[in-house]
């Protein structure tokens, strides 16, 4: 007989899998879907933590009905209002008009803006408690761990921490719930980093603050429940925490990303020379991305991972190749810190791309490495040595500047 999955005896998983949507936030690919996690705690009062994307509200409400068995829903705790989690709040309120919605001032402003809800609200601040029977919740504000209203909720009886987007990942839950059930942990951590780089990446300093606050509380945690991806067990959570600690500091591994655009293959030839030189000079992890083909979310994820970034562009109408311009903007708005940077390019009748790529180092406060190389038409022979030297210079700086610790 079907059973709604459970985190522990009193916490039910009532989230849903979305394998239909092609792009998360209409930008980031979802090759393995995504899960919108929601948790229902059954006690003297029934309490739901976060909802799901409104497209999945029917399935979600059916799961709620299975657990509630006719009981009303007394509380909804809103840790995060982004519509992938807050999308079903309006419909939920119609089903349970007496339900109290628990959140902070910023949550309530968004409840009004997204759902027109202004009543039945229970405001909490950091350190406040809410008892629903043998379970008691406390709240920890985590602003900008994606949005300003984000908060974490801790339930002390089950020692469970609900963390909104933090510690989440892309990917539907294929029949499992806990990290201990993952068949391929490395692949999961890749999707976790891709999620961080695309969705949360800009807000590293806020993530650091939230992690510090978590540690200050000294919470005894058996389960960590994000709004996407697996539930972390006590044993597995250390690895997720370590990854977040590194990502939020923009810590990097001793590898390099060679990101290039190429209209006719000439800039790509130069990219290959530089990549070969990087490898020949001891950089073990070299990733080449053709900006016109590679998934932007994977490019960003690799940039969050590696210390070196070498960007190449053809000169296009006197400017940068437009897809490269777009990637620069994606990097810029994430304020990626502490990278080693180099540039190369190509042109036919008037140089221009390198001149436009070089100031990116100063803008991002990155170290500029080596002499930029610019290829005229397809005369690769004239720049082979310069490309090789650029790769060598970057390899030497990467090896000199990276500590050996690494993330997955
Ligand atoms: Fe998964 Fe920021 O919403």
mmCIF file of C-alpha atoms and ligand atoms in Angstrom:
data_model
loop_
_atom_site.group_PDB
_atom_site.id
_atom_site.type_symbol
_atom_site.label_atom_id
_atom_site.label_comp_id
_atom_site.label_asym_id
_atom_site.label_seq_id
_atom_site.Cartn_x
_atom_site.Cartn_y
_atom_site.Cartn_z
ATOM 1 C CA UNK A 1 0.000 0.000 0.000
ATOM 2 C CA UNK A 2 1.298 3.443 -0.936
ATOM 3 C CA UNK A 3 2.969 5.373 1.847
ATOM 4 C CA UNK A 4 3.893 9.051 1.805
ATOM 5 C CA UNK A 5 7.681 9.217 2.369
ATOM 6 C CA UNK A 6 8.820 10.238 5.840
ATOM 7 C CA UNK A 7 11.905 12.032 7.075
ATOM 8 C CA UNK A 8 11.181 10.578 10.533
ATOM 9 C CA UNK A 9 8.094 9.378 12.407
ATOM 10 C CA UNK A 10 6.302 12.729 12.475
ATOM 11 C CA UNK A 11 7.713 14.542 9.417
ATOM 12 C CA UNK A 12 6.223 13.645 6.051
ATOM 13 C CA UNK A 13 7.738 14.543 2.705
ATOM 14 C CA UNK A 14 4.957 16.015 0.585
ATOM 15 C CA UNK A 15 7.122 17.584 -2.123
ATOM 16 C CA UNK A 16 6.897 16.871 -5.853
ATOM 17 C CA UNK A 17 9.196 16.120 -8.766
ATOM 18 C CA UNK A 18 9.166 18.330 -11.864
ATOM 19 C CA UNK A 19 10.568 16.542 -14.902
ATOM 20 C CA UNK A 20 8.507 18.650 -17.324
ATOM 21 C CA UNK A 21 10.106 22.067 -17.060
ATOM 22 C CA UNK A 22 13.016 22.621 -19.457
ATOM 23 C CA UNK A 23 14.566 25.637 -17.747
ATOM 24 C CA UNK A 24 14.645 26.591 -14.073
ATOM 25 C CA UNK A 25 13.919 30.316 -13.693
ATOM 26 C CA UNK A 26 13.503 30.072 -17.476
ATOM 27 C CA UNK A 27 17.307 30.149 -17.745
ATOM 28 C CA UNK A 28 18.999 27.063 -16.312
ATOM 29 C CA UNK A 29 18.742 23.618 -17.867
ATOM 30 C CA UNK A 30 17.056 20.777 -16.020
ATOM 31 C CA UNK A 31 18.322 17.586 -17.656
ATOM 32 C CA UNK A 32 17.250 15.542 -14.632
ATOM 33 C CA UNK A 33 14.358 17.716 -13.510
ATOM 34 C CA UNK A 34 14.064 19.344 -10.115
ATOM 35 C CA UNK A 35 12.250 18.586 -6.856
ATOM 36 C CA UNK A 36 10.190 21.142 -4.919
ATOM 37 C CA UNK A 37 10.366 19.920 -1.350
ATOM 38 C CA UNK A 38 7.655 20.491 1.229
ATOM 39 C CA UNK A 39 7.415 18.923 4.670
ATOM 40 C CA UNK A 40 4.386 18.261 6.840
ATOM 41 C CA UNK A 41 4.740 17.846 10.608
ATOM 42 C CA UNK A 42 1.863 16.101 12.354
ATOM 43 C CA UNK A 43 1.285 16.874 16.036
ATOM 44 C CA UNK A 44 -1.464 18.509 18.123
ATOM 45 C CA UNK A 45 -1.302 21.204 15.443
ATOM 46 C CA UNK A 46 -0.452 20.274 11.867
ATOM 47 C CA UNK A 47 2.297 22.342 10.260
ATOM 48 C CA UNK A 48 3.541 22.551 6.699
ATOM 49 C CA UNK A 49 6.942 23.953 5.775
ATOM 50 C CA UNK A 50 6.936 25.633 2.340
ATOM 51 C CA UNK A 51 4.747 24.659 -0.624
ATOM 52 C CA UNK A 52 5.504 23.794 -4.274
ATOM 53 C CA UNK A 53 5.357 25.324 -7.751
ATOM 54 C CA UNK A 54 1.699 26.026 -8.525
ATOM 55 C CA UNK A 55 1.847 23.757 -11.625
ATOM 56 C CA UNK A 56 2.079 20.816 -9.215
ATOM 57 C CA UNK A 57 -0.489 21.975 -6.658
ATOM 58 C CA UNK A 58 -3.016 19.205 -7.455
ATOM 59 C CA UNK A 59 -0.497 16.443 -6.752
ATOM 60 C CA UNK A 60 0.742 18.331 -3.717
ATOM 61 C CA UNK A 61 -2.749 18.731 -2.234
ATOM 62 C CA UNK A 62 -3.448 15.046 -2.819
ATOM 63 C CA UNK A 63 -0.354 14.156 -0.772
ATOM 64 C CA UNK A 64 -1.420 16.554 1.968
ATOM 65 C CA UNK A 65 -4.872 14.910 2.058
ATOM 66 C CA UNK A 66 -3.289 11.461 2.394
ATOM 67 C CA UNK A 67 -1.406 12.524 5.519
ATOM 68 C CA UNK A 68 -3.932 14.888 7.079
ATOM 69 C CA UNK A 69 -6.830 12.406 6.715
ATOM 70 C CA UNK A 70 -9.408 15.150 7.109
ATOM 71 C CA UNK A 71 -7.595 17.181 9.747
ATOM 72 C CA UNK A 72 -7.176 20.891 9.026
ATOM 73 C CA UNK A 73 -3.803 22.454 8.365
ATOM 74 C CA UNK A 74 -3.046 24.758 11.293
ATOM 75 C CA UNK A 75 0.223 26.415 10.285
ATOM 76 C CA UNK A 76 2.221 27.091 7.155
ATOM 77 C CA UNK A 77 5.809 28.137 7.830
ATOM 78 C CA UNK A 78 7.198 30.039 4.844
ATOM 79 C CA UNK A 79 10.969 29.830 4.700
ATOM 80 C CA UNK A 80 11.148 31.184 1.146
ATOM 81 C CA UNK A 81 8.660 32.989 -1.082
ATOM 82 C CA UNK A 82 10.148 32.401 -4.554
ATOM 83 C CA UNK A 83 7.316 30.925 -6.639
ATOM 84 C CA UNK A 84 8.944 27.484 -6.946
ATOM 85 C CA UNK A 85 8.121 27.198 -3.209
ATOM 86 C CA UNK A 86 5.558 29.887 -2.496
ATOM 87 C CA UNK A 87 3.527 29.297 -5.672
ATOM 88 C CA UNK A 88 0.789 27.215 -4.027
ATOM 89 C CA UNK A 89 0.268 29.432 -0.969
ATOM 90 C CA UNK A 90 -2.747 31.258 -2.397
ATOM 91 C CA UNK A 91 -4.569 28.001 -3.240
ATOM 92 C CA UNK A 92 -3.531 26.475 0.086
ATOM 93 C CA UNK A 93 -5.079 29.389 1.976
ATOM 94 C CA UNK A 94 -8.347 28.835 0.068
ATOM 95 C CA UNK A 95 -8.355 25.167 1.164
ATOM 96 C CA UNK A 96 -7.449 26.002 4.763
ATOM 97 C CA UNK A 97 -8.792 29.503 5.468
ATOM 98 C CA UNK A 98 -8.011 29.257 9.203
ATOM 99 C CA UNK A 99 -4.360 28.355 8.561
ATOM 100 C CA UNK A 100 -1.901 30.759 10.189
ATOM 101 C CA UNK A 101 1.012 31.710 7.967
ATOM 102 C CA UNK A 102 4.317 31.983 9.814
ATOM 103 C CA UNK A 103 6.990 34.271 8.395
ATOM 104 C CA UNK A 104 8.846 37.520 8.914
ATOM 105 C CA UNK A 105 8.089 41.093 7.866
ATOM 106 C CA UNK A 106 9.660 40.610 4.449
ATOM 107 C CA UNK A 107 7.721 37.383 3.925
ATOM 108 C CA UNK A 108 4.485 39.230 4.571
ATOM 109 C CA UNK A 109 5.277 41.957 2.079
ATOM 110 C CA UNK A 110 5.765 39.228 -0.553
ATOM 111 C CA UNK A 111 2.621 37.359 0.545
ATOM 112 C CA UNK A 112 0.677 40.513 -0.173
ATOM 113 C CA UNK A 113 2.453 41.118 -3.487
ATOM 114 C CA UNK A 114 2.253 37.576 -4.860
ATOM 115 C CA UNK A 115 -1.002 36.314 -3.305
ATOM 116 C CA UNK A 116 -2.884 39.310 -1.899
ATOM 117 C CA UNK A 117 -2.725 37.720 1.558
ATOM 118 C CA UNK A 118 -2.708 40.180 4.464
ATOM 119 C CA UNK A 119 -4.470 38.297 7.266
ATOM 120 C CA UNK A 120 -3.925 35.226 9.388
ATOM 121 C CA UNK A 121 -0.237 35.990 9.751
ATOM 122 C CA UNK A 122 2.061 35.004 12.611
ATOM 123 C CA UNK A 123 5.237 37.065 12.559
ATOM 124 C CA UNK A 124 8.499 35.641 13.864
ATOM 125 C CA UNK A 125 12.003 36.968 14.379
ATOM 126 C CA UNK A 126 15.316 35.190 14.936
ATOM 127 C CA UNK A 127 15.169 33.227 18.164
ATOM 128 C CA UNK A 128 11.366 33.131 18.420
ATOM 129 C CA UNK A 129 9.737 29.783 19.172
ATOM 130 C CA UNK A 130 6.475 28.140 18.126
ATOM 131 C CA UNK A 131 5.205 25.019 19.922
ATOM 132 C CA UNK A 132 2.657 22.758 18.190
ATOM 133 C CA UNK A 133 2.562 19.908 20.711
ATOM 134 C CA UNK A 134 5.647 17.864 21.380
ATOM 135 C CA UNK A 135 7.381 19.674 18.509
ATOM 136 C CA UNK A 136 8.808 23.144 18.857
ATOM 137 C CA UNK A 137 10.126 25.320 16.065
ATOM 138 C CA UNK A 138 12.658 28.108 16.311
ATOM 139 C CA UNK A 139 13.621 30.494 13.549
ATOM 140 C CA UNK A 140 16.868 31.794 12.157
ATOM 141 C CA UNK A 141 16.834 34.604 9.614
ATOM 142 C CA UNK A 142 19.006 33.899 6.559
ATOM 143 C CA UNK A 143 18.472 36.972 4.364
ATOM 144 C CA UNK A 144 19.739 36.775 0.784
ATOM 145 C CA UNK A 145 20.409 33.074 0.895
ATOM 146 C CA UNK A 146 18.694 33.699 -2.278
ATOM 147 C CA UNK A 147 15.964 36.252 -1.406
ATOM 148 C CA UNK A 148 15.705 38.806 1.435
ATOM 149 C CA UNK A 149 12.894 37.049 3.335
ATOM 150 C CA UNK A 150 14.646 33.669 3.571
ATOM 151 C CA UNK A 151 14.760 32.048 6.977
ATOM 152 C CA UNK A 152 15.715 28.656 8.362
ATOM 153 C CA UNK A 153 13.441 26.751 10.739
ATOM 154 C CA UNK A 154 14.704 24.307 13.365
ATOM 155 C CA UNK A 155 12.507 21.668 14.985
ATOM 156 C CA UNK A 156 14.092 20.566 18.227
ATOM 157 C CA UNK A 157 12.274 17.275 18.989
ATOM 158 C CA UNK A 158 13.275 15.680 15.686
ATOM 159 C CA UNK A 159 16.512 17.738 15.496
ATOM 160 C CA UNK A 160 15.618 18.784 11.964
ATOM 161 C CA UNK A 161 16.717 21.964 10.206
ATOM 162 C CA UNK A 162 14.732 23.284 7.241
ATOM 163 C CA UNK A 163 16.999 25.458 5.112
ATOM 164 C CA UNK A 164 15.054 26.761 2.090
ATOM 165 C CA UNK A 165 17.303 26.744 -1.031
ATOM 166 C CA UNK A 166 20.512 26.273 0.958
ATOM 167 C CA UNK A 167 22.133 22.840 0.510
ATOM 168 C CA UNK A 168 19.756 22.065 -2.369
ATOM 169 C CA UNK A 169 20.501 20.782 -5.856
ATOM 170 C CA UNK A 170 19.000 20.402 -9.291
ATOM 171 C CA UNK A 171 17.613 16.977 -10.125
ATOM 172 C CA UNK A 172 14.341 15.233 -9.338
ATOM 173 C CA UNK A 173 14.338 12.690 -6.520
ATOM 174 C CA UNK A 174 14.338 9.404 -8.397
ATOM 175 C CA UNK A 175 12.618 7.272 -5.802
ATOM 176 C CA UNK A 176 14.889 8.301 -2.953
ATOM 177 C CA UNK A 177 14.749 10.887 -0.177
ATOM 178 C CA UNK A 178 18.059 10.832 1.744
ATOM 179 C CA UNK A 179 21.651 11.564 0.716
ATOM 180 C CA UNK A 180 22.603 8.129 2.054
ATOM 181 C CA UNK A 181 20.590 6.617 -0.826
ATOM 182 C CA UNK A 182 22.442 8.464 -3.608
ATOM 183 C CA UNK A 183 23.826 6.086 -6.232
ATOM 184 C CA UNK A 184 26.343 8.609 -7.590
ATOM 185 C CA UNK A 185 27.417 11.112 -4.947
ATOM 186 C CA UNK A 186 29.913 12.927 -7.200
ATOM 187 C CA UNK A 187 27.250 13.546 -9.840
ATOM 188 C CA UNK A 188 24.933 14.866 -7.132
ATOM 189 C CA UNK A 189 27.547 17.299 -5.854
ATOM 190 C CA UNK A 190 28.089 18.530 -9.424
ATOM 191 C CA UNK A 191 24.395 19.362 -9.633
ATOM 192 C CA UNK A 192 24.575 20.992 -6.228
ATOM 193 C CA UNK A 193 27.398 23.234 -7.387
ATOM 194 C CA UNK A 194 25.567 24.058 -10.636
ATOM 195 C CA UNK A 195 22.522 25.046 -8.584
ATOM 196 C CA UNK A 196 24.642 27.210 -6.287
ATOM 197 C CA UNK A 197 26.492 28.919 -9.162
ATOM 198 C CA UNK A 198 23.333 29.791 -11.041
ATOM 199 C CA UNK A 199 20.815 30.533 -8.294
ATOM 200 C CA UNK A 200 22.653 31.551 -5.114
ATOM 201 C CA UNK A 201 26.157 32.362 -6.383
ATOM 202 C CA UNK A 202 25.941 36.149 -6.129
ATOM 203 C CA UNK A 203 25.216 36.036 -2.415
ATOM 204 C CA UNK A 204 28.322 34.348 -1.012
ATOM 205 C CA UNK A 205 28.811 36.827 1.838
ATOM 206 C CA UNK A 206 25.211 36.258 2.990
ATOM 207 C CA UNK A 207 25.700 32.495 2.828
ATOM 208 C CA UNK A 208 28.793 32.911 5.001
ATOM 209 C CA UNK A 209 26.732 34.870 7.544
ATOM 210 C CA UNK A 210 24.018 32.209 7.575
ATOM 211 C CA UNK A 211 26.592 29.441 8.076
ATOM 212 C CA UNK A 212 28.185 31.386 10.930
ATOM 213 C CA UNK A 213 24.780 31.939 12.545
ATOM 214 C CA UNK A 214 24.007 28.237 12.229
ATOM 215 C CA UNK A 215 27.263 27.352 13.950
ATOM 216 C CA UNK A 216 26.713 29.941 16.707
ATOM 217 C CA UNK A 217 23.369 28.346 17.521
ATOM 218 C CA UNK A 218 25.177 25.043 18.090
ATOM 219 C CA UNK A 219 22.161 23.167 16.755
ATOM 220 C CA UNK A 220 22.126 19.430 17.198
ATOM 221 C CA UNK A 221 21.003 18.308 13.758
ATOM 222 C CA UNK A 222 19.897 14.835 12.656
ATOM 223 C CA UNK A 223 18.322 15.928 9.364
ATOM 224 C CA UNK A 224 18.742 18.941 7.094
ATOM 225 C CA UNK A 225 15.810 19.497 4.758
ATOM 226 C CA UNK A 226 16.328 21.872 1.818
ATOM 227 C CA UNK A 227 13.612 22.885 -0.639
ATOM 228 C CA UNK A 228 15.378 21.065 -3.506
ATOM 229 C CA UNK A 229 17.201 17.761 -3.645
ATOM 230 C CA UNK A 230 17.844 15.155 -0.998
ATOM 231 C CA UNK A 231 17.364 15.374 2.751
ATOM 232 C CA UNK A 232 20.780 15.371 4.410
ATOM 233 C CA UNK A 233 21.414 12.898 7.181
ATOM 234 C CA UNK A 234 23.674 13.777 10.113
ATOM 235 C CA UNK A 235 26.425 11.639 8.574
ATOM 236 C CA UNK A 236 26.186 13.167 5.091
ATOM 237 C CA UNK A 237 25.596 16.789 5.961
ATOM 238 C CA UNK A 238 29.236 17.577 6.755
ATOM 239 C CA UNK A 239 30.127 17.152 3.088
ATOM 240 C CA UNK A 240 27.329 19.496 1.973
ATOM 241 C CA UNK A 241 28.309 22.064 4.589
ATOM 242 C CA UNK A 242 31.947 21.917 3.490
ATOM 243 C CA UNK A 243 30.953 22.506 -0.128
ATOM 244 C CA UNK A 244 28.844 25.520 0.834
ATOM 245 C CA UNK A 245 31.598 26.899 2.981
ATOM 246 C CA UNK A 246 33.990 26.759 0.023
ATOM 247 C CA UNK A 247 31.570 27.975 -2.625
ATOM 248 C CA UNK A 248 30.487 30.949 -0.535
ATOM 249 C CA UNK A 249 34.136 32.037 -0.203
ATOM 250 C CA UNK A 250 34.649 31.566 -3.977
ATOM 251 C CA UNK A 251 37.382 29.073 -3.096
ATOM 252 C CA UNK A 252 38.808 27.352 -6.153
ATOM 253 C CA UNK A 253 40.588 24.239 -7.321
ATOM 254 C CA UNK A 254 43.833 24.308 -9.314
ATOM 255 C CA UNK A 255 42.127 23.990 -12.690
ATOM 256 C CA UNK A 256 41.314 26.267 -15.605
ATOM 257 C CA UNK A 257 38.345 27.081 -17.802
ATOM 258 C CA UNK A 258 39.044 28.095 -21.392
ATOM 259 C CA UNK A 259 35.877 29.836 -22.519
ATOM 260 C CA UNK A 260 35.724 30.964 -26.104
ATOM 261 C CA UNK A 261 33.493 31.981 -28.953
ATOM 262 C CA UNK A 262 34.414 31.048 -32.487
ATOM 263 C CA UNK A 263 32.597 31.884 -35.725
ATOM 264 C CA UNK A 264 34.745 29.963 -38.225
ATOM 265 C CA UNK A 265 36.984 27.850 -35.990
ATOM 266 C CA UNK A 266 40.047 30.107 -35.839
ATOM 267 C CA UNK A 267 39.578 31.337 -32.262
ATOM 268 C CA UNK A 268 38.892 27.724 -31.343
ATOM 269 C CA UNK A 269 42.277 26.681 -32.747
ATOM 270 C CA UNK A 270 43.957 29.235 -30.518
ATOM 271 C CA UNK A 271 41.874 28.046 -27.550
ATOM 272 C CA UNK A 272 43.172 24.523 -28.170
ATOM 273 C CA UNK A 273 46.784 25.695 -28.167
ATOM 274 C CA UNK A 274 46.283 27.433 -24.829
ATOM 275 C CA UNK A 275 44.499 24.380 -23.369
ATOM 276 C CA UNK A 276 47.318 22.090 -24.527
ATOM 277 C CA UNK A 277 49.870 24.357 -22.932
ATOM 278 C CA UNK A 278 47.940 24.439 -19.639
ATOM 279 C CA UNK A 279 47.917 20.641 -19.540
ATOM 280 C CA UNK A 280 51.545 20.365 -20.654
ATOM 281 C CA UNK A 281 52.530 22.681 -17.812
ATOM 282 C CA UNK A 282 50.858 20.645 -15.129
ATOM 283 C CA UNK A 283 47.233 21.807 -14.864
ATOM 284 C CA UNK A 284 45.333 18.555 -14.501
ATOM 285 C CA UNK A 285 41.839 19.955 -14.829
ATOM 286 C CA UNK A 286 41.351 21.967 -18.014
ATOM 287 C CA UNK A 287 37.807 22.518 -19.262
ATOM 288 C CA UNK A 288 37.143 24.071 -22.680
ATOM 289 C CA UNK A 289 33.741 25.610 -23.358
ATOM 290 C CA UNK A 290 32.527 26.748 -26.762
ATOM 291 C CA UNK A 291 30.149 29.482 -25.638
ATOM 292 C CA UNK A 292 27.794 28.804 -28.550
ATOM 293 C CA UNK A 293 27.316 25.152 -27.578
ATOM 294 C CA UNK A 294 28.014 24.715 -23.883
ATOM 295 C CA UNK A 295 25.229 25.041 -21.343
ATOM 296 C CA UNK A 296 25.674 28.438 -19.589
ATOM 297 C CA UNK A 297 24.844 26.879 -16.230
ATOM 298 C CA UNK A 298 27.661 24.353 -16.672
ATOM 299 C CA UNK A 299 30.057 27.117 -17.736
ATOM 300 C CA UNK A 300 29.195 29.110 -14.600
ATOM 301 C CA UNK A 301 29.529 26.030 -12.435
ATOM 302 C CA UNK A 302 32.998 25.335 -13.837
ATOM 303 C CA UNK A 303 34.006 28.968 -13.315
ATOM 304 C CA UNK A 304 32.908 28.648 -9.672
ATOM 305 C CA UNK A 305 35.090 25.564 -9.437
ATOM 306 C CA UNK A 306 38.378 26.509 -11.086
ATOM 307 C CA UNK A 307 41.029 29.086 -10.295
ATOM 308 C CA UNK A 308 41.939 30.106 -13.846
ATOM 309 C CA UNK A 309 39.647 31.616 -16.459
ATOM 310 C CA UNK A 310 40.865 32.351 -19.972
ATOM 311 C CA UNK A 311 38.342 33.995 -22.246
ATOM 312 C CA UNK A 312 38.629 34.295 -26.024
ATOM 313 C CA UNK A 313 36.408 36.085 -28.491
ATOM 314 C CA UNK A 314 36.318 36.940 -32.168
ATOM 315 C CA UNK A 315 35.895 40.603 -33.032
ATOM 316 C CA UNK A 316 32.290 40.914 -34.169
ATOM 317 C CA UNK A 317 31.087 44.197 -35.700
ATOM 318 C CA UNK A 318 33.957 45.848 -33.856
ATOM 319 C CA UNK A 319 32.746 44.436 -30.544
ATOM 320 C CA UNK A 320 32.909 41.194 -28.601
ATOM 321 C CA UNK A 321 31.141 38.122 -29.963
ATOM 322 C CA UNK A 322 27.647 38.547 -28.489
ATOM 323 C CA UNK A 323 27.425 35.173 -26.661
ATOM 324 C CA UNK A 324 30.718 36.005 -24.909
ATOM 325 C CA UNK A 325 29.297 39.395 -23.925
ATOM 326 C CA UNK A 326 26.343 37.555 -22.394
ATOM 327 C CA UNK A 327 28.597 35.214 -20.412
ATOM 328 C CA UNK A 328 30.610 38.172 -19.118
ATOM 329 C CA UNK A 329 27.344 39.602 -17.824
ATOM 330 C CA UNK A 330 26.427 36.322 -16.093
ATOM 331 C CA UNK A 331 29.839 36.314 -14.390
ATOM 332 C CA UNK A 332 29.638 40.044 -13.587
ATOM 333 C CA UNK A 333 26.293 39.866 -11.806
ATOM 334 C CA UNK A 334 27.538 36.977 -9.649
ATOM 335 C CA UNK A 335 30.521 39.077 -8.620
ATOM 336 C CA UNK A 336 32.787 36.018 -8.870
ATOM 337 C CA UNK A 337 35.855 36.709 -6.755
ATOM 338 C CA UNK A 338 39.528 35.884 -6.789
ATOM 339 C CA UNK A 339 40.164 34.357 -10.181
ATOM 340 C CA UNK A 340 43.249 34.376 -12.397
ATOM 341 C CA UNK A 341 42.276 35.798 -15.753
ATOM 342 C CA UNK A 342 43.721 35.918 -19.265
ATOM 343 C CA UNK A 343 42.335 36.936 -22.647
ATOM 344 C CA UNK A 344 42.740 36.073 -26.291
ATOM 345 C CA UNK A 345 40.881 36.843 -29.484
ATOM 346 C CA UNK A 346 40.786 37.157 -33.235
ATOM 347 C CA UNK A 347 39.867 39.575 -35.988
ATOM 348 C CA UNK A 348 39.851 39.931 -39.753
ATOM 349 C CA UNK A 349 40.350 43.584 -40.681
ATOM 350 C CA UNK A 350 40.466 45.497 -37.368
ATOM 351 C CA UNK A 351 41.438 44.128 -33.928
ATOM 352 C CA UNK A 352 39.011 44.793 -31.106
ATOM 353 C CA UNK A 353 38.002 41.793 -28.987
ATOM 354 C CA UNK A 354 41.134 41.609 -26.843
ATOM 355 C CA UNK A 355 40.973 45.341 -26.142
ATOM 356 C CA UNK A 356 37.435 44.768 -24.849
ATOM 357 C CA UNK A 357 38.243 41.625 -22.862
ATOM 358 C CA UNK A 358 41.240 42.946 -20.952
ATOM 359 C CA UNK A 359 39.415 45.524 -18.753
ATOM 360 C CA UNK A 360 37.265 42.703 -17.355
ATOM 361 C CA UNK A 361 40.181 41.799 -15.057
ATOM 362 C CA UNK A 362 40.203 45.229 -13.426
ATOM 363 C CA UNK A 363 36.418 45.381 -13.281
ATOM 364 C CA UNK A 364 36.259 42.039 -11.433
ATOM 365 C CA UNK A 365 39.385 42.819 -9.364
ATOM 366 C CA UNK A 366 41.048 39.695 -10.744
ATOM 367 C CA UNK A 367 44.730 39.156 -11.428
ATOM 368 C CA UNK A 368 45.557 39.492 -15.119
ATOM 369 C CA UNK A 369 47.968 36.783 -16.209
ATOM 370 C CA UNK A 370 50.317 36.665 -19.204
ATOM 371 C CA UNK A 371 50.310 38.552 -22.486
ATOM 372 C CA UNK A 372 46.983 38.574 -24.330
ATOM 373 C CA UNK A 373 47.095 36.986 -27.793
ATOM 374 C CA UNK A 374 45.153 38.155 -30.839
ATOM 375 C CA UNK A 375 44.972 36.091 -34.028
ATOM 376 C CA UNK A 376 44.564 37.757 -37.431
ATOM 377 C CA UNK A 377 42.306 35.749 -39.730
ATOM 378 C CA UNK A 378 43.474 32.123 -39.750
ATOM 379 C CA UNK A 379 47.222 32.703 -39.560
ATOM 380 C CA UNK A 380 47.610 30.465 -36.496
ATOM 381 C CA UNK A 381 51.343 29.932 -37.081
ATOM 382 C CA UNK A 382 52.023 33.537 -36.095
ATOM 383 C CA UNK A 383 50.492 33.104 -32.625
ATOM 384 C CA UNK A 384 51.358 29.515 -31.696
ATOM 385 C CA UNK A 385 54.230 30.507 -29.442
ATOM 386 C CA UNK A 386 52.306 33.383 -27.889
ATOM 387 C CA UNK A 387 49.350 31.084 -27.168
ATOM 388 C CA UNK A 388 51.673 28.487 -25.683
ATOM 389 C CA UNK A 389 53.315 31.144 -23.487
ATOM 390 C CA UNK A 390 49.921 32.368 -22.288
ATOM 391 C CA UNK A 391 48.960 28.833 -21.251
ATOM 392 C CA UNK A 392 52.286 28.394 -19.511
ATOM 393 C CA UNK A 393 51.966 31.696 -17.624
ATOM 394 C CA UNK A 394 48.487 30.754 -16.439
ATOM 395 C CA UNK A 395 49.594 27.247 -15.420
ATOM 396 C CA UNK A 396 52.435 28.655 -13.349
ATOM 397 C CA UNK A 397 50.185 31.158 -11.569
ATOM 398 C CA UNK A 398 47.541 28.491 -10.874
ATOM 399 C CA UNK A 399 50.068 26.100 -9.388
ATOM 400 C CA UNK A 400 51.662 28.849 -7.311
ATOM 401 C CA UNK A 401 48.409 30.237 -5.956
ATOM 402 C CA UNK A 402 46.227 27.220 -5.217
ATOM 403 C CA UNK A 403 46.121 25.276 -2.015
ATOM 404 C CA UNK A 404 45.817 21.546 -2.592
ATOM 405 C CA UNK A 405 42.410 21.226 -0.925
ATOM 406 C CA UNK A 406 39.654 20.650 -3.411
ATOM 407 C CA UNK A 407 35.930 20.388 -3.709
ATOM 408 C CA UNK A 408 34.073 17.742 -5.624
HETATM 409 FE FE1 LIG B 1 14.146 27.332 -4.955
HETATM 410 FE FE2 LIG B 1 15.001 30.609 -4.449
HETATM 411 O O1 LIG B 1 13.839 29.192 -4.830
#
